[in-house]
mmCIF file of N, CA and C in Angstrom:
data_model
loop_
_atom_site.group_PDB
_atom_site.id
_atom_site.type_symbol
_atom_site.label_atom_id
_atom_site.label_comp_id
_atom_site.label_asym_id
_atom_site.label_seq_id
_atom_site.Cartn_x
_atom_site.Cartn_y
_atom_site.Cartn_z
ATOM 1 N N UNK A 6 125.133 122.681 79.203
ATOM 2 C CA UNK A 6 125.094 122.838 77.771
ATOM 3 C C UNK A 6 125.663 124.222 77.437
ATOM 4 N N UNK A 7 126.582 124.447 76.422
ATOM 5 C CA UNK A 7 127.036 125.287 76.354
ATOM 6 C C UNK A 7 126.522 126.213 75.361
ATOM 7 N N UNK A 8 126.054 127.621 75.551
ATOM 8 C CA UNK A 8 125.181 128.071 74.266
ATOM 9 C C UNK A 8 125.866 129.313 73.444
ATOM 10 N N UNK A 9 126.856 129.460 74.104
ATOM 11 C CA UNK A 9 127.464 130.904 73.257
ATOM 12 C C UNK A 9 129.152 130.734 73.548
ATOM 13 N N UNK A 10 130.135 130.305 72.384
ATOM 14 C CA UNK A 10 131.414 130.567 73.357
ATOM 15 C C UNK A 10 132.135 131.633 72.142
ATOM 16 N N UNK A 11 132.835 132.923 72.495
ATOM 17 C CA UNK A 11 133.699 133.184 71.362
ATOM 18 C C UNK A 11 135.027 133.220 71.681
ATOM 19 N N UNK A 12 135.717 133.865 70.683
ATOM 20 C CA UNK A 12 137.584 133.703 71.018
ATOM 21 C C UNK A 12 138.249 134.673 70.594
ATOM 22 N N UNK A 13 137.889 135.475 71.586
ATOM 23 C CA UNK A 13 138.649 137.390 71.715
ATOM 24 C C UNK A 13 139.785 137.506 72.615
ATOM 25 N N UNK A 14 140.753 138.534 72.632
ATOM 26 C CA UNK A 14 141.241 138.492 73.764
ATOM 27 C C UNK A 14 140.962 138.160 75.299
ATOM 28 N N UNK A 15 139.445 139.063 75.364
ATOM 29 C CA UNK A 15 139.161 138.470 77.010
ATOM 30 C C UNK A 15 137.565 137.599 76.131
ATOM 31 N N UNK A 16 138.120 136.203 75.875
ATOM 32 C CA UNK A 16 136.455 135.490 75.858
ATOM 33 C C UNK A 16 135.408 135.034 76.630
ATOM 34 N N UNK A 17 134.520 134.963 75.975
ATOM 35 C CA UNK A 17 133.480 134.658 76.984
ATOM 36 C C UNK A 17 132.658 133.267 76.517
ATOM 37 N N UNK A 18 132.153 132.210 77.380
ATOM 38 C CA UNK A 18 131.184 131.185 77.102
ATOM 39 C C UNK A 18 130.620 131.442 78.004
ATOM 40 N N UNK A 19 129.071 131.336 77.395
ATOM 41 C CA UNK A 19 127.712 130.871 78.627
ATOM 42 C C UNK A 19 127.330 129.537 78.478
ATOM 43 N N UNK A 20 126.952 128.839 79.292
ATOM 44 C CA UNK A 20 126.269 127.563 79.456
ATOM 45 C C UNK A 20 124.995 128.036 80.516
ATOM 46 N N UNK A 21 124.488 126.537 79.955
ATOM 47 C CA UNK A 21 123.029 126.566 80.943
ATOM 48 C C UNK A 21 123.005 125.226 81.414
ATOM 49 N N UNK A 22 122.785 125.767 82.568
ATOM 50 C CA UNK A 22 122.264 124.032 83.321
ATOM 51 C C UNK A 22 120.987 123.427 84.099
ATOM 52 N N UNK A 23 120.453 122.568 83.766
ATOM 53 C CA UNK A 23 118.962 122.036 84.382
ATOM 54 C C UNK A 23 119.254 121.202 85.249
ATOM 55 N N UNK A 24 119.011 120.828 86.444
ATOM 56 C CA UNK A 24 118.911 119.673 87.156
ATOM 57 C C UNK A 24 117.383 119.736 88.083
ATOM 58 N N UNK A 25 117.274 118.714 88.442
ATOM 59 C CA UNK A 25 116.022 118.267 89.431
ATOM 60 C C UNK A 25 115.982 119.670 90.312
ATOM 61 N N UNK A 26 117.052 120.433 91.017
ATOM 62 C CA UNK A 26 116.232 121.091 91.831
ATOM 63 C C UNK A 26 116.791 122.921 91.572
ATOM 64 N N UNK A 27 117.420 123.506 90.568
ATOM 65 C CA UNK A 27 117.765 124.392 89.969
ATOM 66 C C UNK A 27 117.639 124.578 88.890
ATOM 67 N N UNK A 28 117.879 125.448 87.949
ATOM 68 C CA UNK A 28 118.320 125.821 86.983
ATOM 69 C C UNK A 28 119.395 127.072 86.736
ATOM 70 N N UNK A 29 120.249 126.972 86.551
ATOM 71 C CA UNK A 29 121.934 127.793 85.935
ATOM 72 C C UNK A 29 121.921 128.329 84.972
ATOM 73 N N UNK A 30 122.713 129.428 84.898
ATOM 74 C CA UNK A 30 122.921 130.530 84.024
ATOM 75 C C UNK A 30 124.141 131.059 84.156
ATOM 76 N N UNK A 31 125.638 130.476 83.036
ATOM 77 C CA UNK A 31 126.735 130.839 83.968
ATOM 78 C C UNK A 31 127.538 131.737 82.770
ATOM 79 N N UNK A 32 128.103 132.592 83.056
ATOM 80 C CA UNK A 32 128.868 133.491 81.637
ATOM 81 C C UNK A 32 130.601 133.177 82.933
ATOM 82 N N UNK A 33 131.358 132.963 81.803
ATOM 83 C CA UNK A 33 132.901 133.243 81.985
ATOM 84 C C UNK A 33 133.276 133.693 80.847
ATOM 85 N N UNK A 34 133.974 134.910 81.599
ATOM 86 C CA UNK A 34 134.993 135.477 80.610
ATOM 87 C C UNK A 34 136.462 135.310 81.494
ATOM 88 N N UNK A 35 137.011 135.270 80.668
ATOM 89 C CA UNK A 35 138.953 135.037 81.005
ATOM 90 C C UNK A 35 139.603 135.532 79.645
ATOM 91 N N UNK A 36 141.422 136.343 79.920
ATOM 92 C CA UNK A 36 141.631 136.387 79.316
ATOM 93 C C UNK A 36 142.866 137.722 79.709
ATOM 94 N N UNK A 37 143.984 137.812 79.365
ATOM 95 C CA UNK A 37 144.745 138.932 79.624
ATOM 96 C C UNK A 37 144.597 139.177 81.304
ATOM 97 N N UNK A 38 144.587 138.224 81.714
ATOM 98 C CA UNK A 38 144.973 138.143 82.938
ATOM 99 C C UNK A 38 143.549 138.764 83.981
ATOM 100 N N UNK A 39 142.416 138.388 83.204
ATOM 101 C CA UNK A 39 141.069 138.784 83.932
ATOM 102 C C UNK A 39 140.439 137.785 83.980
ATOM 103 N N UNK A 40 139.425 137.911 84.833
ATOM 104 C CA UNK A 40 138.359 136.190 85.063
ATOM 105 C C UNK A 40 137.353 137.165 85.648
ATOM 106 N N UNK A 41 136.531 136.688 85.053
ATOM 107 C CA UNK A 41 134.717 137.186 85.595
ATOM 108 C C UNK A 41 134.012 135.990 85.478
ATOM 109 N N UNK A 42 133.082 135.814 86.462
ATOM 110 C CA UNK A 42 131.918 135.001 86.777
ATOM 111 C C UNK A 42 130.453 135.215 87.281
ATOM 112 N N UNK A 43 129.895 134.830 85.986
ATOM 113 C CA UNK A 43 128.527 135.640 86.497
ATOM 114 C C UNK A 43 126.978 134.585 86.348
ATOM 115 N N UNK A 44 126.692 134.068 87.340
ATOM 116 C CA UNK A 44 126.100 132.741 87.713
ATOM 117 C C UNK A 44 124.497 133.696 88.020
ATOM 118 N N UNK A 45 123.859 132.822 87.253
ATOM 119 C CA UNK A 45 122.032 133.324 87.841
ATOM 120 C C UNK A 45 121.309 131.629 87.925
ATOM 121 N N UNK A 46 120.746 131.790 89.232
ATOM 122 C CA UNK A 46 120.331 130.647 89.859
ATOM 123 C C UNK A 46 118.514 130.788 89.989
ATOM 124 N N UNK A 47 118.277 129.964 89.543
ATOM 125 C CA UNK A 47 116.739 129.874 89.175
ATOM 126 C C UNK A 47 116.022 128.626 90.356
ATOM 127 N N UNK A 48 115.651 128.639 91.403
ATOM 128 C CA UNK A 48 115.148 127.559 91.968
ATOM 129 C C UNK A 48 113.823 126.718 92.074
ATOM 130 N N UNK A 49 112.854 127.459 91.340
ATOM 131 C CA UNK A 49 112.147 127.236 90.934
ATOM 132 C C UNK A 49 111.486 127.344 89.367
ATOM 133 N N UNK A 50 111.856 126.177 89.258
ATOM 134 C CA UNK A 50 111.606 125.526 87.742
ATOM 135 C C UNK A 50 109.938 125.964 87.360
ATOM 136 N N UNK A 51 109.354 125.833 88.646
ATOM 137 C CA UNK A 51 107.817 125.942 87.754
ATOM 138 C C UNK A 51 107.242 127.074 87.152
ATOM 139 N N UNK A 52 107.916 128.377 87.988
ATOM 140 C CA UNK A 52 108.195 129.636 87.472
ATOM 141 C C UNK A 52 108.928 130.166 86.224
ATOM 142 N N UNK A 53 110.147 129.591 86.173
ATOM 143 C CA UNK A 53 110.470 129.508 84.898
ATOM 144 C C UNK A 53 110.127 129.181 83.755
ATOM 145 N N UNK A 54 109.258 127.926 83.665
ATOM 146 C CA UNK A 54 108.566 127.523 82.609
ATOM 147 C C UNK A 54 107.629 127.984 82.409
ATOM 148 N N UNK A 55 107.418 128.742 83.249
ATOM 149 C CA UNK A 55 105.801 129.518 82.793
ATOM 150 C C UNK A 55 106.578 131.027 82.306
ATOM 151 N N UNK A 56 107.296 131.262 82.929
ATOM 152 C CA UNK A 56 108.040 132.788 81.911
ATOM 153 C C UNK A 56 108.251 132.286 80.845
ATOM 154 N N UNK A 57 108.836 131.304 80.590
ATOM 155 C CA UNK A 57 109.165 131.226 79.231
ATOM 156 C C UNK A 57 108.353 129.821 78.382
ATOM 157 N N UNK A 58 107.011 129.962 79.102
ATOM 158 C CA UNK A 58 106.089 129.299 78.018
ATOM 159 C C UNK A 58 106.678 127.980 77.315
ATOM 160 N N UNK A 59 107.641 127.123 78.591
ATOM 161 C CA UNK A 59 107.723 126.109 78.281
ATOM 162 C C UNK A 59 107.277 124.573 79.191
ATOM 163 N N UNK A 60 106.852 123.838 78.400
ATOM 164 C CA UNK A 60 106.253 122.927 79.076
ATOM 165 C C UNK A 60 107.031 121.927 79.588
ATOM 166 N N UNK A 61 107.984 121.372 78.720
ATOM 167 C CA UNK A 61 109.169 120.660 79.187
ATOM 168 C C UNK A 61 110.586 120.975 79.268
ATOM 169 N N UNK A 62 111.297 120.238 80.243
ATOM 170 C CA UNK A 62 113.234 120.318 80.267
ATOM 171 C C UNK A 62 112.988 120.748 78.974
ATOM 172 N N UNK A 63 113.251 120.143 77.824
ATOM 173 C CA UNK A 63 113.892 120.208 76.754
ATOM 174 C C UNK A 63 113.539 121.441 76.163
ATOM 175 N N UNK A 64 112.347 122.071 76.303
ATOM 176 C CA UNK A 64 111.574 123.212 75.576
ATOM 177 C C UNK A 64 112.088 124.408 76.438
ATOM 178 N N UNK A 65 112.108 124.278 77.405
ATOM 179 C CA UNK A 65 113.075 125.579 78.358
ATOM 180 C C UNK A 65 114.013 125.583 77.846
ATOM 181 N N UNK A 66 115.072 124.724 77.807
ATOM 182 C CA UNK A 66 116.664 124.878 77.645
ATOM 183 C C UNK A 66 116.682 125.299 75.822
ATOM 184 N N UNK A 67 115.663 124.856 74.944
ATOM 185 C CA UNK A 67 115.535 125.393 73.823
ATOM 186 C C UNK A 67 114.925 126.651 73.834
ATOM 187 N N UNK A 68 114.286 127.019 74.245
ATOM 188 C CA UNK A 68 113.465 128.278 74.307
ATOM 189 C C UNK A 68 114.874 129.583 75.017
ATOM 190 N N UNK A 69 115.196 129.359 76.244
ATOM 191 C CA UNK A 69 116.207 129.859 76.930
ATOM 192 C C UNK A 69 117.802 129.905 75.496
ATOM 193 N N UNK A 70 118.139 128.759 75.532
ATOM 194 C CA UNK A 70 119.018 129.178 74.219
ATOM 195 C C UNK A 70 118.398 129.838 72.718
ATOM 196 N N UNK A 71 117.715 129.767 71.972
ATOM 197 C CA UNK A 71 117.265 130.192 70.949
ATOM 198 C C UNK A 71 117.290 132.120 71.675
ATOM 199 N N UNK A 72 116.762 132.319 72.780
ATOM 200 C CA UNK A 72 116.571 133.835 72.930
ATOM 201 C C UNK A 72 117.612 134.591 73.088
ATOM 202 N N UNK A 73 118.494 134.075 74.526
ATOM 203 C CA UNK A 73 119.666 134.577 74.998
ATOM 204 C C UNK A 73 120.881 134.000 74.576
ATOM 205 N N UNK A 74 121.568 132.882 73.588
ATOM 206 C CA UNK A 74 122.469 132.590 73.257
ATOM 207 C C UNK A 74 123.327 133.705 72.681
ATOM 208 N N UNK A 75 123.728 135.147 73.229
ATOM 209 C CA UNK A 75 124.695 135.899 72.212
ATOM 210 C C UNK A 75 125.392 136.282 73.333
ATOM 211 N N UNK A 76 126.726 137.144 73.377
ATOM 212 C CA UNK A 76 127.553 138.017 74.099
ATOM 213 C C UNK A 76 126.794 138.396 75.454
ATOM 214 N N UNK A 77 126.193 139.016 75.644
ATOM 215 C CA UNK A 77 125.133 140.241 76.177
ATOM 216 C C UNK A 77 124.203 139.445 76.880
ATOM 217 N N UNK A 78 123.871 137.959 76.670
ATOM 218 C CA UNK A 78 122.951 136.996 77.005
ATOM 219 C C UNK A 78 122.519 137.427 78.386
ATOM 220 N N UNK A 79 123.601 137.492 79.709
ATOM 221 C CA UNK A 79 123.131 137.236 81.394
ATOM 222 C C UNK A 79 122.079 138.540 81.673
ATOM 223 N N UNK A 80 122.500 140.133 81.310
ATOM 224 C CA UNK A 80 121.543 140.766 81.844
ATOM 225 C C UNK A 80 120.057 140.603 80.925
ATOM 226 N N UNK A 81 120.068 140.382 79.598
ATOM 227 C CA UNK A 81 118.948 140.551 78.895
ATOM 228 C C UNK A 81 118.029 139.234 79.752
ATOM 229 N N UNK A 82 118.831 138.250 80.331
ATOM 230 C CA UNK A 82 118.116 137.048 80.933
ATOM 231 C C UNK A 82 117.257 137.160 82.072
ATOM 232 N N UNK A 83 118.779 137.757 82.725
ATOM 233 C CA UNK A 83 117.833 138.437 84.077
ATOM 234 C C UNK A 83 116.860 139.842 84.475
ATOM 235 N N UNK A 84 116.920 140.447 82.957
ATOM 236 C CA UNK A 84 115.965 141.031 82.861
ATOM 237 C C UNK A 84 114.618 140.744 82.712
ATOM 238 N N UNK A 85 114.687 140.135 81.875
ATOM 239 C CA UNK A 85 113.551 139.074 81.345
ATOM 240 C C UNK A 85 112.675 138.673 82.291
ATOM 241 N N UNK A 86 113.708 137.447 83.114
ATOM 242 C CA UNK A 86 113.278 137.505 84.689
ATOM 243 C C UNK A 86 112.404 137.993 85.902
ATOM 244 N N UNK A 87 113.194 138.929 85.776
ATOM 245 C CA UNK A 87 112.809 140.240 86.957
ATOM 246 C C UNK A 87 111.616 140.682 86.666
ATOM 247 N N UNK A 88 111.261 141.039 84.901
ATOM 248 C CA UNK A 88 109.995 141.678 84.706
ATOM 249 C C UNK A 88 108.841 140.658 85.140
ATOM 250 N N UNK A 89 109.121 139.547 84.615
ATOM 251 C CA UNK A 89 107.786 138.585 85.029
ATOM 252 C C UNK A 89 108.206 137.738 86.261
ATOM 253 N N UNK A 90 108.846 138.180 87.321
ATOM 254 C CA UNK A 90 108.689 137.986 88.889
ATOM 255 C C UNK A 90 109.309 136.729 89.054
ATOM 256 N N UNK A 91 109.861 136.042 88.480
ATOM 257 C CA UNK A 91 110.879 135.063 88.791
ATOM 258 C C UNK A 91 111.414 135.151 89.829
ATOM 259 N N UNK A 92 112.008 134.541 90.498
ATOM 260 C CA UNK A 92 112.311 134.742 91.890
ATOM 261 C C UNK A 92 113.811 134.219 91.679
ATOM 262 N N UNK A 93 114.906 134.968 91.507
ATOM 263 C CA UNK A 93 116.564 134.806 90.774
ATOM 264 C C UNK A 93 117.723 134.920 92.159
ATOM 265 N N UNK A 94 118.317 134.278 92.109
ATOM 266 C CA UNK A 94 119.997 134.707 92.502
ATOM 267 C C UNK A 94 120.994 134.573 91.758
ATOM 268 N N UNK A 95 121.560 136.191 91.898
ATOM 269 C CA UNK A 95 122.315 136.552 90.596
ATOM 270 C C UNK A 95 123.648 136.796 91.515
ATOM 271 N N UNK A 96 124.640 136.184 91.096
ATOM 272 C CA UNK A 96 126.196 136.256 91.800
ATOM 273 C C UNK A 96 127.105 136.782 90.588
ATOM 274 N N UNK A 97 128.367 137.586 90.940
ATOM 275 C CA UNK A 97 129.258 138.113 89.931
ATOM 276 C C UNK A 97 130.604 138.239 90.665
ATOM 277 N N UNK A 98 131.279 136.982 90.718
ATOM 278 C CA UNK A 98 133.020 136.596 91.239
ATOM 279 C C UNK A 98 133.903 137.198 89.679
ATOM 280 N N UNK A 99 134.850 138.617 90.133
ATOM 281 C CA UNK A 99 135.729 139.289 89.281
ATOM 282 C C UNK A 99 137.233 138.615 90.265
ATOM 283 N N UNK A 100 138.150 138.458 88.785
ATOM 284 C CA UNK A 100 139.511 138.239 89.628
ATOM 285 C C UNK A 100 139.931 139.477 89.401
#
């Protein structure tokens, strides 16, 4: 699901993704001949929903977009994170 995309010289979209045994956090920016990729991997869902005080799929991925959907979204996320002990893998592929 895609929660933030704009259209600057170098733009950026984040999406989020849920499945059965992860949860995703992906920002691309491209643009003037740059590419960044910056992926945060959540593997435990039950942790997550308790950071963010949600009970179901649908209430995470709403809760998670309503907070972090802007520019700036990945570190304020994985900050977020980190403070209440989430247990994260955070990757960052630059071309």
């Amino acid at each position: 699901m895609e929660i933030y995309k704009d259209n600057y010289e170098i733009s950026r979209s984040i999406t989020i993704e849920l499945d059965s045994e992860s949860f995703y956090f992906c920002s691309y920016d491209s643009g003037n001949g740059f590419e960044e990729e910056k992926i945060i991997t959540v593997e435990d869902i039950a942790s997550l929903k308790k950071a963010m005080n949600a009970k179901s799929d649908d209430e995470l991925l709403n809760r998670i977009k309503a907070k972090f959907s802007k520019v700036n979204g990945v570190e304020p996320f994985f900050n977020y994170l980190e403070k209440r002990s989430v247990d994260v893998l955070y990757h960052c592929f630059t071309k």
